[in-house]
CSV table of C-alpha atoms in Angstrom, one decimal:
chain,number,residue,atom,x,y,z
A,1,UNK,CA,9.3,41.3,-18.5
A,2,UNK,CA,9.5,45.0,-16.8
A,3,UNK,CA,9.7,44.4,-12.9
A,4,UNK,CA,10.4,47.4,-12.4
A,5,UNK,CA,9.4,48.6,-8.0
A,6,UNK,CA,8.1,52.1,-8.1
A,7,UNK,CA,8.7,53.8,-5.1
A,8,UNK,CA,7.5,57.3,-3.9
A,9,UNK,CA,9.9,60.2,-3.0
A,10,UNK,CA,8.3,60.6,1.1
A,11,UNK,CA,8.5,57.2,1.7
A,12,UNK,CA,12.5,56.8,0.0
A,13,UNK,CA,13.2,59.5,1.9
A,14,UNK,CA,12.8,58.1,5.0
A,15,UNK,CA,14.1,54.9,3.8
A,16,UNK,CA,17.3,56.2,3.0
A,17,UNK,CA,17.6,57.8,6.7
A,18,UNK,CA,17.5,54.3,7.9
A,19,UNK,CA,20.8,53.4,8.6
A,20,UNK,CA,20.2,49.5,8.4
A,21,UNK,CA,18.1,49.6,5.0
A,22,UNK,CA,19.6,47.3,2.8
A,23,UNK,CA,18.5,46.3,-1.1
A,24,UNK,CA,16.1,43.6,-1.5
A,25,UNK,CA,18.0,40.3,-1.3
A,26,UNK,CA,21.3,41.5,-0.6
A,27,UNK,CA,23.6,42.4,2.2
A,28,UNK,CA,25.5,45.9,2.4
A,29,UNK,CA,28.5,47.3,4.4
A,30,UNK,CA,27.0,51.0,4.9
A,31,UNK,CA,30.1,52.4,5.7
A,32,UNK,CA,32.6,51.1,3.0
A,33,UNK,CA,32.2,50.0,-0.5
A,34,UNK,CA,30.7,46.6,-0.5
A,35,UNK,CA,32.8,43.4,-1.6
A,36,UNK,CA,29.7,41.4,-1.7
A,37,UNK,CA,28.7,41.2,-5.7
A,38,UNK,CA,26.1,38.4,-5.5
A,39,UNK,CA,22.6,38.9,-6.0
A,40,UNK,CA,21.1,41.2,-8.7
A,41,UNK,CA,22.5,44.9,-9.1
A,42,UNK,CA,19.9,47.0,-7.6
A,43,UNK,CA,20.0,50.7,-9.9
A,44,UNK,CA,18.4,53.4,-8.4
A,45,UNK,CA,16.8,55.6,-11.8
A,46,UNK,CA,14.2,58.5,-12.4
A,47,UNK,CA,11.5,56.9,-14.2
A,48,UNK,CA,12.2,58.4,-17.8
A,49,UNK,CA,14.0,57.8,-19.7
A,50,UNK,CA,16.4,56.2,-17.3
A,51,UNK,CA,14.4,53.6,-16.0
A,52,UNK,CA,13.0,53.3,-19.6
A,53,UNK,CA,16.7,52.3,-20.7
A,54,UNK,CA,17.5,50.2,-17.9
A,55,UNK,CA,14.2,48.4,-18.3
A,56,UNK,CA,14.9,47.6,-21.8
A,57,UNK,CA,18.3,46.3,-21.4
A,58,UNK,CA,16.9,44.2,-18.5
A,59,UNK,CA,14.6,42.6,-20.9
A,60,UNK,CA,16.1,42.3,-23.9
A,61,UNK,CA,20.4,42.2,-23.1
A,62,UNK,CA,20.8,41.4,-19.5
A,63,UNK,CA,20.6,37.9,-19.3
A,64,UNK,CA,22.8,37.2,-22.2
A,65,UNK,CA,25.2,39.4,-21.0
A,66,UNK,CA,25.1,37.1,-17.3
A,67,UNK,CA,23.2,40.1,-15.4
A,68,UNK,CA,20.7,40.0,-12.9
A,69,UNK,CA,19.5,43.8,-13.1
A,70,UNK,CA,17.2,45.2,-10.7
A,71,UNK,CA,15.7,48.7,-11.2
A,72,UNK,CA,13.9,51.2,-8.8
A,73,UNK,CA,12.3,54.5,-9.8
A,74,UNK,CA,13.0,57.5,-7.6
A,75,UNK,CA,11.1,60.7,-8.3
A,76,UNK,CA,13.3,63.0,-6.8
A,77,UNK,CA,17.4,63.7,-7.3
A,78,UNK,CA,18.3,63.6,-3.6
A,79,UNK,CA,17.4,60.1,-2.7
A,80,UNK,CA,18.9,58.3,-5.5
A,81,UNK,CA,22.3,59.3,-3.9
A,82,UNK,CA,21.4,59.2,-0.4
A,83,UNK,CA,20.1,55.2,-1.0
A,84,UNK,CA,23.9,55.2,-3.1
A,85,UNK,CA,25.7,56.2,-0.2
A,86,UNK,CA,24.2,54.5,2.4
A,87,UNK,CA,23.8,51.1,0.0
A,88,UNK,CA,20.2,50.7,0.0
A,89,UNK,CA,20.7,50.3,-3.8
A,90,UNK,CA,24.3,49.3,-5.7
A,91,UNK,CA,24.4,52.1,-8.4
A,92,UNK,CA,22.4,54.9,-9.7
A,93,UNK,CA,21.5,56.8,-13.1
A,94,UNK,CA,19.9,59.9,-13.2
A,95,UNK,CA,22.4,62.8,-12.7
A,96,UNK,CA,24.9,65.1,-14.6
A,97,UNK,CA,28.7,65.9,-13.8
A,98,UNK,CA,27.9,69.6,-12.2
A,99,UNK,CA,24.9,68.0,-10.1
A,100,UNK,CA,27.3,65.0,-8.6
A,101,UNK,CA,29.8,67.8,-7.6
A,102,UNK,CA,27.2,70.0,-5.8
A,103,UNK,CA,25.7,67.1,-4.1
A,104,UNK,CA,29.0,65.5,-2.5
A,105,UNK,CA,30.2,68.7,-1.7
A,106,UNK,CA,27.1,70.0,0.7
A,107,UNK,CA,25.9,66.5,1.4
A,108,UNK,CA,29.4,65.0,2.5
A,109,UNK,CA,28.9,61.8,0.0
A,110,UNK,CA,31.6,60.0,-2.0
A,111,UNK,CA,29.2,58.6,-5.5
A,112,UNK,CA,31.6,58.8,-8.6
A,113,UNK,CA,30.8,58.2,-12.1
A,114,UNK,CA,30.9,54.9,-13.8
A,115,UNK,CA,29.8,55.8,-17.8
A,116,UNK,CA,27.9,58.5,-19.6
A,117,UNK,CA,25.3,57.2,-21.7
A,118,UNK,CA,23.1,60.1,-22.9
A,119,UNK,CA,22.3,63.8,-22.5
A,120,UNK,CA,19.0,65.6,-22.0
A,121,UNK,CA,18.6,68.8,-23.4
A,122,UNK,CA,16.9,71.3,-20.8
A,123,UNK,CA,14.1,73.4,-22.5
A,124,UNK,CA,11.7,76.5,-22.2
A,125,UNK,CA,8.6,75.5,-22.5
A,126,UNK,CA,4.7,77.2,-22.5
A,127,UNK,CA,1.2,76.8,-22.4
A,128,UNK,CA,0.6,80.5,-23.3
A,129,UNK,CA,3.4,81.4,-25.9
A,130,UNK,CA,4.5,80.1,-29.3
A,131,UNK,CA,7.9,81.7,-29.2
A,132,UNK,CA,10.3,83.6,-26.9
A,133,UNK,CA,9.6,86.9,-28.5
A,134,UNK,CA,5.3,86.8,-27.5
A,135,UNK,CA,6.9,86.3,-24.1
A,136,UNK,CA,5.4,89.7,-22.4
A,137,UNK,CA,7.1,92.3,-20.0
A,138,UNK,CA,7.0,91.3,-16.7
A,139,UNK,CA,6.3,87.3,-17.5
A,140,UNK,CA,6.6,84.8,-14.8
A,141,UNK,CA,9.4,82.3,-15.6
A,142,UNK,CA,9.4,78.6,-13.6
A,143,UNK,CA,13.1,77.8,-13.3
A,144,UNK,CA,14.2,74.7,-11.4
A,145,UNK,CA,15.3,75.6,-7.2
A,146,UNK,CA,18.1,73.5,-7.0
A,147,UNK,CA,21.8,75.0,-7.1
A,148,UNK,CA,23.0,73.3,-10.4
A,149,UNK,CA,19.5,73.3,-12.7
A,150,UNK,CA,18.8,76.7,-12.0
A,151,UNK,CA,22.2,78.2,-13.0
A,152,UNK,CA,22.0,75.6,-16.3
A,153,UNK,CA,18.0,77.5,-16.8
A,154,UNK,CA,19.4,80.3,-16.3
A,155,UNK,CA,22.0,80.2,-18.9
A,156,UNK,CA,19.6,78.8,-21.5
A,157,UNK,CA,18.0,82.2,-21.0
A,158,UNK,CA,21.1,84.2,-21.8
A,159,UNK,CA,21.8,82.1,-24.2
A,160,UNK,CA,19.1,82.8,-26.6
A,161,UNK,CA,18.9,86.5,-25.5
A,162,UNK,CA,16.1,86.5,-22.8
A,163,UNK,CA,18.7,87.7,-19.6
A,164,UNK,CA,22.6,88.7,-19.7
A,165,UNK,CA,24.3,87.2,-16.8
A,166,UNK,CA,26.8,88.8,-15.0
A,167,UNK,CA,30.5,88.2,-15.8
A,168,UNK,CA,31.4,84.8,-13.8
A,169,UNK,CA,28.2,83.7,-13.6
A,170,UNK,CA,28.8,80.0,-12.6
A,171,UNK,CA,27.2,76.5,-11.9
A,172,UNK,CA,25.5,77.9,-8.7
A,173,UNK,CA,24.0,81.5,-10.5
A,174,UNK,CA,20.7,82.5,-9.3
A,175,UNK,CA,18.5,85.5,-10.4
A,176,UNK,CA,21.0,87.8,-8.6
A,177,UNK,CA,23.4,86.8,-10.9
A,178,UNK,CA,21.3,88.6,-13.6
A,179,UNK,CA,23.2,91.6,-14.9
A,180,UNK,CA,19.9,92.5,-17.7
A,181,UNK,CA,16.9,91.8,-18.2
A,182,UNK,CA,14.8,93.3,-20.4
A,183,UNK,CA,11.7,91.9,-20.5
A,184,UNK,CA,11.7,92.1,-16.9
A,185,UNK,CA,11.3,88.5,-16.4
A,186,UNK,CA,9.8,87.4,-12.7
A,187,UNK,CA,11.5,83.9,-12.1
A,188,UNK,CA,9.6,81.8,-9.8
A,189,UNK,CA,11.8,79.0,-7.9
A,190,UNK,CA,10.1,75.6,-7.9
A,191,UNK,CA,11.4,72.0,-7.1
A,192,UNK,CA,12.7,70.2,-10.1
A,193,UNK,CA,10.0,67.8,-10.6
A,194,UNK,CA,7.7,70.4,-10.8
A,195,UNK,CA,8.6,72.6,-13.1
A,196,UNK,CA,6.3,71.0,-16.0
A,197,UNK,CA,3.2,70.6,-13.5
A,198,UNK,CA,3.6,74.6,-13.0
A,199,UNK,CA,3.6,75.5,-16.7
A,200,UNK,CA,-0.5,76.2,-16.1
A,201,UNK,CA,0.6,79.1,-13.7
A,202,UNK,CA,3.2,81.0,-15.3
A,203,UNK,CA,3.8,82.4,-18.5
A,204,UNK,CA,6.9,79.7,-19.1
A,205,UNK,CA,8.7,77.6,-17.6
A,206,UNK,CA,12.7,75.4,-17.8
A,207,UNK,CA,12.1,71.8,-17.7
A,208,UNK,CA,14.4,69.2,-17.4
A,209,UNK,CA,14.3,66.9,-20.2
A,210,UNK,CA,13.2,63.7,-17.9
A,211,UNK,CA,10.4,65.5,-16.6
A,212,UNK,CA,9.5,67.2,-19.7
A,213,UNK,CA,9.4,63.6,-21.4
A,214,UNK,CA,7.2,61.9,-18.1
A,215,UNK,CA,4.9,65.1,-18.5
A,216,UNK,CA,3.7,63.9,-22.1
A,217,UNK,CA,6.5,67.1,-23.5
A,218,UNK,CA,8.3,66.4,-27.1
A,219,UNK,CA,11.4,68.4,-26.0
A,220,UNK,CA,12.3,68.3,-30.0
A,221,UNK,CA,9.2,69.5,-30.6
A,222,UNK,CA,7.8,71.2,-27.7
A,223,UNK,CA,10.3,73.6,-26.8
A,224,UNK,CA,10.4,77.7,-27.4
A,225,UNK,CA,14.0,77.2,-27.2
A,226,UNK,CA,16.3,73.8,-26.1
A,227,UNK,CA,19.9,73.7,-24.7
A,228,UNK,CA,22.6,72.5,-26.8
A,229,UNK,CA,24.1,69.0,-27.0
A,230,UNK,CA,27.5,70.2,-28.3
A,231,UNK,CA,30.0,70.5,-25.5
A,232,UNK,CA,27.6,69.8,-23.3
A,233,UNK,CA,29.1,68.9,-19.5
A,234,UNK,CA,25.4,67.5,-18.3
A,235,UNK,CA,25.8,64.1,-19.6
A,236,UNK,CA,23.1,61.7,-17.2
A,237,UNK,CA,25.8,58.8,-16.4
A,238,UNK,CA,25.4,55.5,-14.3
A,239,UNK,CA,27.3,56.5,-10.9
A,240,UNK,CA,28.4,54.1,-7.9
A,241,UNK,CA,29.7,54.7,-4.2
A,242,UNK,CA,33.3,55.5,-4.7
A,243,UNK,CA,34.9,51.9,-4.1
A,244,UNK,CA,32.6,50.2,-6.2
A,245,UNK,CA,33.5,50.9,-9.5
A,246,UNK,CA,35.3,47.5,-10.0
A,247,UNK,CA,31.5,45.2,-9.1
A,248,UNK,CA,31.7,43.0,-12.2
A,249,UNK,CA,27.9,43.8,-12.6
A,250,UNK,CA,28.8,47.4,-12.7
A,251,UNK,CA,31.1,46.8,-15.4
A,252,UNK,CA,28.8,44.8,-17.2
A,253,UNK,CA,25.8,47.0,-17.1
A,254,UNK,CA,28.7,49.9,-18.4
A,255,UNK,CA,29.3,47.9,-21.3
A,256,UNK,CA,25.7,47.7,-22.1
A,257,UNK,CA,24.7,51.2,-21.0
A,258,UNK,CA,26.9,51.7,-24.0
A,259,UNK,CA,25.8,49.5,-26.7
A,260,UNK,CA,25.0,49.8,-30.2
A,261,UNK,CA,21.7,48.2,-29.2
A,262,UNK,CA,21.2,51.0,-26.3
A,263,UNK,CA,22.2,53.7,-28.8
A,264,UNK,CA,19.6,52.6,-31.4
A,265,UNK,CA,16.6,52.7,-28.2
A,266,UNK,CA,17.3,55.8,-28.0
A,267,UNK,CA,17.6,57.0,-31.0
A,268,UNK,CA,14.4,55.5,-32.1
A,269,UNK,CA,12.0,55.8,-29.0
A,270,UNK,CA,13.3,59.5,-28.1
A,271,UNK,CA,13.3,60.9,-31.6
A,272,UNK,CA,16.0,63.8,-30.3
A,273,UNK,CA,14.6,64.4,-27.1
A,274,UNK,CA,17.5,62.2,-25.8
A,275,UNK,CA,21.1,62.4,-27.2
A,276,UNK,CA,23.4,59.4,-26.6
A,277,UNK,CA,26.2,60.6,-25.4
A,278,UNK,CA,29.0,57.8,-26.7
């Protein structure tokens, strides 16, 4: 059955600072990757759908497969890595490519990418609007404050004709980066995991599609617009401290990550609101 340990984002955060911290039941080398593969595989995961996926494959494939899975839900996207890096926890799975890059570039981490196993589109969303075109002069967007989601919100909007961006307009754009904008669109800049608790206090809002899900959202439904899955480089994959990529039960839990079971639980309990990805 789910045994799933919910922690909250203040106290992981200070948890993860502790140098010593350690996953329940095991015993990790901090500074290298570990060598140590007994004991369960701890996985750090933000609570839908990835702990969602994780739980079910710890209570329906693991044991077959000879894995003793472990999962703990982080509500934020820095401490997942931070606990990675400093091996509170043995893996992670929560994160896209262009969000891993950011991250060990300004944090000075080394996690790496094990397997992709689904995507989740980003979406506009609104309490007040039925469609981008009611969407008044001088609305207030919510768009997601960290470096990677708010360049991916901002070229959903361009995308479907809200904003141009300006030629070059990368991974790290920000309003500034706007070249047009012709509704006048105010953007306000709001944590992540927020985004879908602020859609009371603007006009609309980008929400990722983990916390659009967790906020009771139908991103297949739900959304004024949603970001395409073709080509897509923000695959959510399971990641690992560089070094680590060869734990058996890291391979394993790869292999089932990408099952025709997994794929089906998807599929059926996300109704296109999560893509697998292989």
């Amino acid at each position: 059955m789910r045994n799933t340990v919910k922690l909250t984002a203040a106290v992981l955060a200070a948890g993860a600072l502790t140098f010593g911290l350690t996953a329940c039941g095991s015993d990790k080398d901090s500074a290298s990757g570990s060598s140590d593969y007994s004991g369960p595989l701890v996985v750090a995961a933000s609570p839908t759908p990835h702990a969602e996926i994780l739980d079910y494959i710890k209570d329906n494939l693991a044991k077959k497969a000879g894995l003793d899975l472990e999962v703990k839900e982080f509500t934020d996207y820095i401490t997942p890595n931070t606990a990675t890096e400093d091996g509170s926890v043995d893996a992670n799975y929560f994160q896209n490519k262009p969000y891993l890059d950011d991250f060990n570039k300004k944090r000075g981490t080394h996690i790496v990418p094990v397997v992709t196993v689904h995507l989740e589109p980003l979406g506009l969303y609104s309490h007040k609007v039925k469609s981008v075109d009611a969407l008044k002069s001088g609305a207030t967007v919510a768009v997601p404050n960290d470096a990677v989601n708010e360049a991916r919100a901002l070229k959903l909007l361009a995308a479907n004709g809200l904003i141009t961006l300006k030629a070059g307009a990368g991974s790290e754009a920000t309003p500034q980066d706007i070249a047009k904008n012709p509704k006048n669109l105010q953007f306000k800049e709001v944590e992540a995991a927020q985004t879908a608790r602020s859609l009371d206090d603007v006009d609309a809002a980008v929400i990722n599609g983990n916390y659009a899900i967790s906020a009771g959202i139908k991103p297949a439904k739900d959304a004024l617009v949603l970001e395409s899955a073709k080509n897509s480089p923000y695959g959510n994959f399971l990641a690992v401290k560089k070094g680590n990529e060869k734990d058996p039960r890291v391979k394993k839990l790869a292999k089932l990550l990408t099952s025709p079971e997994v794929k089906k639980f998807i599929e059926d309990k996300y109704q296109g609101s999560v893509i697998p990805s292989f």
